Coordinates of C-alpha atoms and ligand atoms in Angstrom, one line a residue:
X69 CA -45.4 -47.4 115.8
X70 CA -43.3 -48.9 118.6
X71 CA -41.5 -51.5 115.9
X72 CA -39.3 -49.5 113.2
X73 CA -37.2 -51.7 111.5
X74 CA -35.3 -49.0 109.7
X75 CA -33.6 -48.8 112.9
X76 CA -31.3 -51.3 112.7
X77 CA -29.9 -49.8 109.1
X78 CA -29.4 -46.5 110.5
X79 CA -26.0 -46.4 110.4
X80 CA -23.0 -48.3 108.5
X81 CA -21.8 -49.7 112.1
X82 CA -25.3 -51.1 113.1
X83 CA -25.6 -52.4 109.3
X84 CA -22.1 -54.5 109.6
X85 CA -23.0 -55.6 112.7
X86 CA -26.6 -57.0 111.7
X87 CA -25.6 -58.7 108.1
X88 CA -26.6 -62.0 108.2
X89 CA -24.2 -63.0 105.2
X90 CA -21.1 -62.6 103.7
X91 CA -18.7 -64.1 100.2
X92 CA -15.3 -64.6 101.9
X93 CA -12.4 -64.9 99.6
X94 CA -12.0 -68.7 101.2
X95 CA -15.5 -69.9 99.4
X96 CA -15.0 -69.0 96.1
X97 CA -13.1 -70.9 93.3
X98 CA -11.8 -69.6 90.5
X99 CA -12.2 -71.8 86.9
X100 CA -9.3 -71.7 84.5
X101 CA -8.9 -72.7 81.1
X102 CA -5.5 -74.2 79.7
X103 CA -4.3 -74.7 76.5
X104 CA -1.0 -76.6 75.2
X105 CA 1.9 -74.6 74.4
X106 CA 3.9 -72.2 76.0
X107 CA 3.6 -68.3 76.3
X108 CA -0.2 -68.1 75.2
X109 CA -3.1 -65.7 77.0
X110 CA -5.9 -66.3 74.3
X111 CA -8.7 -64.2 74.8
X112 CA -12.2 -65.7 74.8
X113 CA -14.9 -63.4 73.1
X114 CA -17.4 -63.7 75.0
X115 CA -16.1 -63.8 78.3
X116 CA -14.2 -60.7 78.9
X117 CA -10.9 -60.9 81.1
X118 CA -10.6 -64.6 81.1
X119 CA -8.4 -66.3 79.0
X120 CA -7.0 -69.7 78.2
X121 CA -3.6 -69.9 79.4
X122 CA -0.7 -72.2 78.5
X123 CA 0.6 -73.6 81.6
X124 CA 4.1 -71.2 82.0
X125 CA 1.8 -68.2 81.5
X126 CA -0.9 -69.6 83.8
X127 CA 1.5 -70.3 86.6
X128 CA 1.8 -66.6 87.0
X129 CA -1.7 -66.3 87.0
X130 CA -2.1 -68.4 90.1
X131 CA 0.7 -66.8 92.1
X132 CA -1.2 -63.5 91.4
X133 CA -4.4 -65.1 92.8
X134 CA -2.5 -66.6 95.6
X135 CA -1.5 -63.6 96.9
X136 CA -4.8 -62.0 96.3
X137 CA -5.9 -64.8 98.6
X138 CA -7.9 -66.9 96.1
X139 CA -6.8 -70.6 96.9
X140 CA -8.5 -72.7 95.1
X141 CA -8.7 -73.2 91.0
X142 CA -11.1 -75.5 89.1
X143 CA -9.0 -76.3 86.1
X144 CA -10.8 -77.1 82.8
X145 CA -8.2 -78.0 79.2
X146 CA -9.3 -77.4 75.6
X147 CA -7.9 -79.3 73.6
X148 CA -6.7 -79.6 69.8
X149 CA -9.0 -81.3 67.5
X150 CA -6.2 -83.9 66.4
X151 CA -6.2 -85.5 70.1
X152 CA -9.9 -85.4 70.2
X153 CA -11.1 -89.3 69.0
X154 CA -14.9 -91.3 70.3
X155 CA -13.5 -92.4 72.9
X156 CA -11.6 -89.7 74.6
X157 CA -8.3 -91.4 75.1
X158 CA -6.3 -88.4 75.0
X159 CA -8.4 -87.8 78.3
X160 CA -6.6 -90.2 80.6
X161 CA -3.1 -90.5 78.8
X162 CA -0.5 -89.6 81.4
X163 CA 1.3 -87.3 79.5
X164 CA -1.4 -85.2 78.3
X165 CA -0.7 -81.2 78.2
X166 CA -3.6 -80.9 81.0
X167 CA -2.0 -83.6 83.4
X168 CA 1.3 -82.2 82.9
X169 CA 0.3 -78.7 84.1
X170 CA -1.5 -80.1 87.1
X171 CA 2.2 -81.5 87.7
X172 CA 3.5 -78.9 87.3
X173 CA 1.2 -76.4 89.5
X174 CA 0.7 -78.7 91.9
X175 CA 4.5 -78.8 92.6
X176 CA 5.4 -75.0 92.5
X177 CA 1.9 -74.2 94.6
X178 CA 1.2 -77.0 97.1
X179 CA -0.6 -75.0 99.2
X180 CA -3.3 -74.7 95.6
X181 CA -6.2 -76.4 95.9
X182 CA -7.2 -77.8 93.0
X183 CA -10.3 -79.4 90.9
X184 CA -10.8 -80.7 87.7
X185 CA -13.4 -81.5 85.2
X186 CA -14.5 -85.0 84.7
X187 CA -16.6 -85.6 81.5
X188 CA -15.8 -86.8 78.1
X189 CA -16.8 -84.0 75.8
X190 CA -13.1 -81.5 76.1
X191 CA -11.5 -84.8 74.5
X192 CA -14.4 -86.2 72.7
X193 CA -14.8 -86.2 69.0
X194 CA -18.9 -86.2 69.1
X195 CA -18.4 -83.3 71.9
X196 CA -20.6 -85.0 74.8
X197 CA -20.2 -86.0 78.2
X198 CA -20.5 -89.5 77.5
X199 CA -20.0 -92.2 74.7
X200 CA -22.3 -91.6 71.7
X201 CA -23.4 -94.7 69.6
X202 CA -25.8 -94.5 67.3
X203 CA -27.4 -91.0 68.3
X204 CA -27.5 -92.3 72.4
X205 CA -25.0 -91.1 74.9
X206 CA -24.2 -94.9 76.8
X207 CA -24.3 -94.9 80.3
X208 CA -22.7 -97.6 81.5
X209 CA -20.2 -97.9 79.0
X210 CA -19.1 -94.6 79.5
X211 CA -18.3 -94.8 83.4
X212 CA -14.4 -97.1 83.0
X213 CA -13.6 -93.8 81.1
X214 CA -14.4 -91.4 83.7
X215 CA -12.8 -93.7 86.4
X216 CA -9.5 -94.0 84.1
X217 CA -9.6 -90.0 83.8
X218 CA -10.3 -89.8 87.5
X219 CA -7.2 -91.8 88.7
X220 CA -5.1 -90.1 86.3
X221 CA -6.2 -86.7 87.8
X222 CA -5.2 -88.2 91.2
X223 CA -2.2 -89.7 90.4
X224 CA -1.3 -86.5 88.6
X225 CA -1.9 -84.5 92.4
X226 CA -5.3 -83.1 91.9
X227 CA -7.1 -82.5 95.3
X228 CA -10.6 -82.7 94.4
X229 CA -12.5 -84.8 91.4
X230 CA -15.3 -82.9 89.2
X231 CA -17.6 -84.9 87.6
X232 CA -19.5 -82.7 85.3
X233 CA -20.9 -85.4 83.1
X234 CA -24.2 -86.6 84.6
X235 CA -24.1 -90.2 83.6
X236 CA -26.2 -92.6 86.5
X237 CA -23.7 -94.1 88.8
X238 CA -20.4 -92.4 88.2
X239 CA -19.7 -91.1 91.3
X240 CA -19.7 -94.7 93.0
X241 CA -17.8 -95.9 90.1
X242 CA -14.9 -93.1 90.7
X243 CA -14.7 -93.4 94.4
X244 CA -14.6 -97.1 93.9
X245 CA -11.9 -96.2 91.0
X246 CA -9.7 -93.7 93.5
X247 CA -9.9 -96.2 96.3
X248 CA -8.7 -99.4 94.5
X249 CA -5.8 -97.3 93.3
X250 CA -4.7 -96.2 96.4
X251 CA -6.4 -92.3 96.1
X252 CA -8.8 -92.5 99.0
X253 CA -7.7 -89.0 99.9
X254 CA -9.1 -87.8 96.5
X255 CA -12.2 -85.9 97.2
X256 CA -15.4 -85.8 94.7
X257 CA -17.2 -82.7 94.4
X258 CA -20.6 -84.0 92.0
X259 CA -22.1 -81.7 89.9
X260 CA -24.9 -82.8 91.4
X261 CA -28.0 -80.9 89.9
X262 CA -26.6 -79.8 86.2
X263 CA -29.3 -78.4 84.4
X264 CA -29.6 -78.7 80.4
X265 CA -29.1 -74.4 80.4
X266 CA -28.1 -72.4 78.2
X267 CA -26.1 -70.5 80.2
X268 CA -23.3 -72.7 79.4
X269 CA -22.6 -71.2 75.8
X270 CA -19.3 -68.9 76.3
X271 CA -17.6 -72.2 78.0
X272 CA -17.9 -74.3 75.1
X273 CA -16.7 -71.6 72.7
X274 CA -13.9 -71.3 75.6
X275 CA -13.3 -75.1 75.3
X276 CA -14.6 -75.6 71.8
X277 CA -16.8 -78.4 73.2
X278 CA -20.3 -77.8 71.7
X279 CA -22.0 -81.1 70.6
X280 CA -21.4 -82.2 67.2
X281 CA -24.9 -83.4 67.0
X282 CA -28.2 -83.0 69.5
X283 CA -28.1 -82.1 73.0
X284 CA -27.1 -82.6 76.2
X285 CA -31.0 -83.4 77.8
X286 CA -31.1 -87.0 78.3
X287 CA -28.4 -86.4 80.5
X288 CA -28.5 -83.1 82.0
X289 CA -31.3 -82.6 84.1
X290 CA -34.6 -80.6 83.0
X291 CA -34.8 -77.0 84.2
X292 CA -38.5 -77.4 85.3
X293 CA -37.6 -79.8 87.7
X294 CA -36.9 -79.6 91.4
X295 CA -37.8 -82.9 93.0
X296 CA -35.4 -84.7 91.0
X297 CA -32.8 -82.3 92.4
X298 CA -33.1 -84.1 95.6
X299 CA -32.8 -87.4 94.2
X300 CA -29.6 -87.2 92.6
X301 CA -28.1 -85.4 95.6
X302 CA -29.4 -88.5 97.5
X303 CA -27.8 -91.1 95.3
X304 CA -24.5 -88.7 95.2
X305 CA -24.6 -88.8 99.3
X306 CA -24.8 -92.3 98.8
X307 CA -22.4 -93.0 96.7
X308 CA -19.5 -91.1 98.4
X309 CA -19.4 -87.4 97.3
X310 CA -17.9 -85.1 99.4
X311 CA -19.2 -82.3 98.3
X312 CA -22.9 -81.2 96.1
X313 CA -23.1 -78.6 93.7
X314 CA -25.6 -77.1 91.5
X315 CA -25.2 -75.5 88.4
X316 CA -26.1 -72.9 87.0
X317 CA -26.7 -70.9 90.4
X318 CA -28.7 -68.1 89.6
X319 CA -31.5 -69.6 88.0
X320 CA -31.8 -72.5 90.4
X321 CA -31.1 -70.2 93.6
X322 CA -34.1 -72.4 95.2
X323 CA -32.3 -75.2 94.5
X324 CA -29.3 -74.5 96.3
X325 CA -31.2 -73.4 99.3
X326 CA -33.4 -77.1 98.8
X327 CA -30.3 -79.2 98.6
X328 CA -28.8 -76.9 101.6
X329 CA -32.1 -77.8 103.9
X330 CA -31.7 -80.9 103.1
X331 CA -28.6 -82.3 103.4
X332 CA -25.4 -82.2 105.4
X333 CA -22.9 -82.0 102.9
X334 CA -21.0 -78.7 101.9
X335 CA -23.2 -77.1 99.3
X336 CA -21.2 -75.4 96.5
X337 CA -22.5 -73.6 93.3
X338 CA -21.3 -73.1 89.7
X339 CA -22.0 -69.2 89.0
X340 CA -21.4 -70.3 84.7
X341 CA -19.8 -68.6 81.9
X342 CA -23.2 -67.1 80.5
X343 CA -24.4 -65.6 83.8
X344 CA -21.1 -64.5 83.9
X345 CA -21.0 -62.9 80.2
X346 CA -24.6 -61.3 80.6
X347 CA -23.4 -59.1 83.4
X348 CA -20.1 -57.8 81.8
X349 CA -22.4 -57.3 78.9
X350 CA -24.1 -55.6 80.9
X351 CA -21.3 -53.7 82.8
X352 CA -19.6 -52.4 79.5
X353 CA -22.7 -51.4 77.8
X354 CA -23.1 -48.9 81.0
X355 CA -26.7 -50.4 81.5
X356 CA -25.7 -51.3 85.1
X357 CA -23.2 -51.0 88.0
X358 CA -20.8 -53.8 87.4
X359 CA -19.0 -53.0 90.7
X360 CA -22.3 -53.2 92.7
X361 CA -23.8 -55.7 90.7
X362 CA -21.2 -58.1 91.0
X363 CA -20.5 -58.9 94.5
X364 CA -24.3 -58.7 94.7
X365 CA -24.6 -61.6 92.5
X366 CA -22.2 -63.8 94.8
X367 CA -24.1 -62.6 97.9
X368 CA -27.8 -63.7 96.2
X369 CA -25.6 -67.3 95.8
X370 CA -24.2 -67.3 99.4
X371 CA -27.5 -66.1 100.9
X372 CA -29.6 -69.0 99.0
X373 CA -27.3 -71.5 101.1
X374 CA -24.2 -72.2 98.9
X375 CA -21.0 -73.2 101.3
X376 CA -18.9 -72.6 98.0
X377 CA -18.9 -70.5 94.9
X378 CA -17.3 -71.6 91.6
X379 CA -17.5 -68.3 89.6
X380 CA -15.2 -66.1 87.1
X381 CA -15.8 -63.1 88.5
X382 CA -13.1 -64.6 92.0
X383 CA -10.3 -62.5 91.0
X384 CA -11.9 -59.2 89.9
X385 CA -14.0 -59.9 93.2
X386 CA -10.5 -60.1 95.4
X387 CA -9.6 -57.1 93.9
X388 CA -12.4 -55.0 94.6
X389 CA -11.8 -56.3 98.2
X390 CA -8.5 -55.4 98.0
X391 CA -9.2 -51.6 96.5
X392 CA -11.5 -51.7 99.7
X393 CA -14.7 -51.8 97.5
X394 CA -16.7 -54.2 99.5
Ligands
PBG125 C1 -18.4 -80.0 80.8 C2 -18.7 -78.8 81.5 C3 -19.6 -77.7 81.1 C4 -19.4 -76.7 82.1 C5 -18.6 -77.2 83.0 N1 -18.2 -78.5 82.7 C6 -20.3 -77.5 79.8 C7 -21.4 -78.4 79.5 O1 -21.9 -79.3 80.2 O2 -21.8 -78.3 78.3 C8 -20.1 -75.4 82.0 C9 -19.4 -74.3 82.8 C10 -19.8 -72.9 82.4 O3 -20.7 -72.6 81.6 O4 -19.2 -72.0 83.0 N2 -19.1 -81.2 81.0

C-alpha cells in the first residue's frame, strides 16, 4: 500500500492545513424578530434562545453581535392582529413599528448590514404571501404591494430586499420599483428555490403568520423537484437579483450545490427555524452533541456551495468561536 490517505489526518497541523472548507463569521446572517413596544424579550417556545425583541431591547442585541463580529441581520416583524387587514397596508405605511426600528438601527449601527422580508403574510389578514381571493393567492395583483413594501424598506435604509413570497415576476417588478424611486443601490437577495416544507413551523408561531386557510403550494415550490430549481434561479438572474438563496438548506443541500454549479451569483442558504428547533431538541434532550453538531451543520451548508448562511444558530456559533470551540 504505497497510497495511505490517513496520512494527511495524522495530525491537527496537517488536518488545518488540508480542510477544504470553512463557516467564517462574515457568511452567516443572523434572523431577528421584532415586536412593537418597548422593553420586551418574548421568548418563542419552540425555538430556544431566540426571542422577539422590541426595538430598544433589540438594539442591544445587535451591538452584542457586532462585537462578536456577526454583521449582518435579516430582520423579520410580527405584528398585532389589529394592523393585519387583506391587503397588508400596514406593510408599507411609513411609520410602521418595523420601519421605525430599521430607522432607528440603521442610524445607531451604519456599519449593520441589513435585510428584510418581503411577503404579505406578517401583515396579512388571510396569513399568505400573496393576495387571497376567492381561495387563490393572485399573482399579478399581488406584486404593486411588494414593490410599495420594497421602496418603503429602502427608503427606510435597508441594504438588502428579501423577497420571500414566491409570486412569478416579483423580482423584476421590485428592481423596476427601487430603481424608479431612486434606490438603485438596494440590493435583492430572492428566495429563490423556497420549498412548500415544513420546516418552517416555529417561525410562524414566532411571527404568528400560519395561513388562515390552505397552504402555501401553489406558490412555494414542490420539494420533489430539482429542475424547476434552476428555472427560477434563471428568471431571478434575469430579472436583476443580486443574490440566490434556497431555503430550507438541509434538505435541499443538492440544491445549493446545483444552483452554485450553475450560476455566477453569490449563493446563500436559509438554515430555518425547524431545522433549527430539531437540533436544540435534540441538544437538550442529551441525544446528541449540540456543540459538535452545530457548526457541523453550517459546515454540511458551506461545503454543498452556499456563499452565505442565514441561520439562528450565528450568535451561539460566534461564541463557540470566541470560547475557542471551533
Ligand atoms: C415568510 C417567510 C417564512 C420564512 C421566512 N419568510 C415562512 C413561510 O413562508 O411560511 C421561514 C423562515 C424559517 O422557518 O426560519 N414569507
Amino acid at each position: 500500500m504505497h497510497i495511505r490517505p490517513r496520512r494527511n489526518r495524522k495530525s491537527e497541523v496537517i488536518r488545518n492545513m488540508v480542510r477544504e472548507t470553512g463557516v467564517s463569521l462574515t457568511c452567516l446572517m443572523y434572523p431577528l424578530f421584532m415586536v412593537d413596544g418597548s422593553k420586551k424579550k418574548i421568548a418563542i417556545n419552540s425555538m430556544p434562545g431566540i426571542y422577539r425583541w422590541s426595538v430598544d431591547l433589540l438594539l442591544k442585541e445587535i451591538e452584542e453581535c457586532l462585537r462578536l463580529g456577526i454583521q449582518s441581520f435579516v430582520l423579520f416583524p410580527a405584528v398585532e392582529d389589529r394592523y393585519k387587514d387583506k391587503m397588508a397596508t400596514y406593510s408599507y405605511n411609513s411609520s410602521n413599528f418595523y420601519l421605525e426600528a430599521i430607522r432607528q438601527i440603521k442610524k445607531r449601527f451604519p456599519e449593520a448590514c441589513l435585510m428584510s422580508d418581503v411577503a404579505m403574510d406578517p401583515y396579512s389578514s388571510d396569513g399568505h404571501d400573496g393576495l387571497v381571493h376567492e381561495g387563490k393567492i393572485l399573482n399579478d395583483e399581488t406584486l404593486p404591494i411588494l414593490g410599495a413594501m420594497s421602496v418603503a424598506q429602502a427608503e427606510a435604509g435597508i441594504d438588502i430586499i428579501g423577497p420571500s413570497d414566491m409570486m412569478d415576476g416579483r423580482v423584476g417588478f421590485i428592481r423596476q420599483s427601487l430603481d424608479e424611486a431612486g434606490f438603485s443601490e438596494t440590493s435583492i437577495m430572492s428566495y429563490t428555490a423556497k420549498y412548500a416544507s415544513a420546516f418552517y413551523g416555529p417561525f410562524r408561531e414566532a411571527l404568528d403568520s400560519a395561513p388562515k386557510s390552505g397552504d402555501k403550494k401553489t406558490y412555494q415550490m414542490d420539494p420533489a423537484n430539482r429542475v424547476e430549481a434552476l428555472r427560477e434561479a434563471s428568471l431571478d438572474e434575469d430579472e436583476g437579483a443580486d443574490f440566490l438563496m434556497v431555503k430550507p438548506a438541509l434538505c435541499y443541500l443538492d440544491v445549493i450545490y446545483l444552483l452554485k454549479q450553475n450560476f455566477e451569483l453569490p449563493i446563500s442558504a436559509y438554515n430555518v427555524s425547524g431545522e433549527f428547533a430539531m437540533l436544540k431538541a435534540a441538544g437538550e434532550k442529551g441525544w446528541i452533541q449540540y456543540e459538535r453538531a452545530m457548526p457541523e451543520m453550517l459546515l454540511s451548508i458551506r461545503r454543498a456551495g452556499a456563499d452565505i448562511i442565514l441561520t439562528y444558530f450565528a450568535k451561539e456559533y460566534a461564541e463557540l468561536i470566541k470560547a475557542g470551540h471551533t
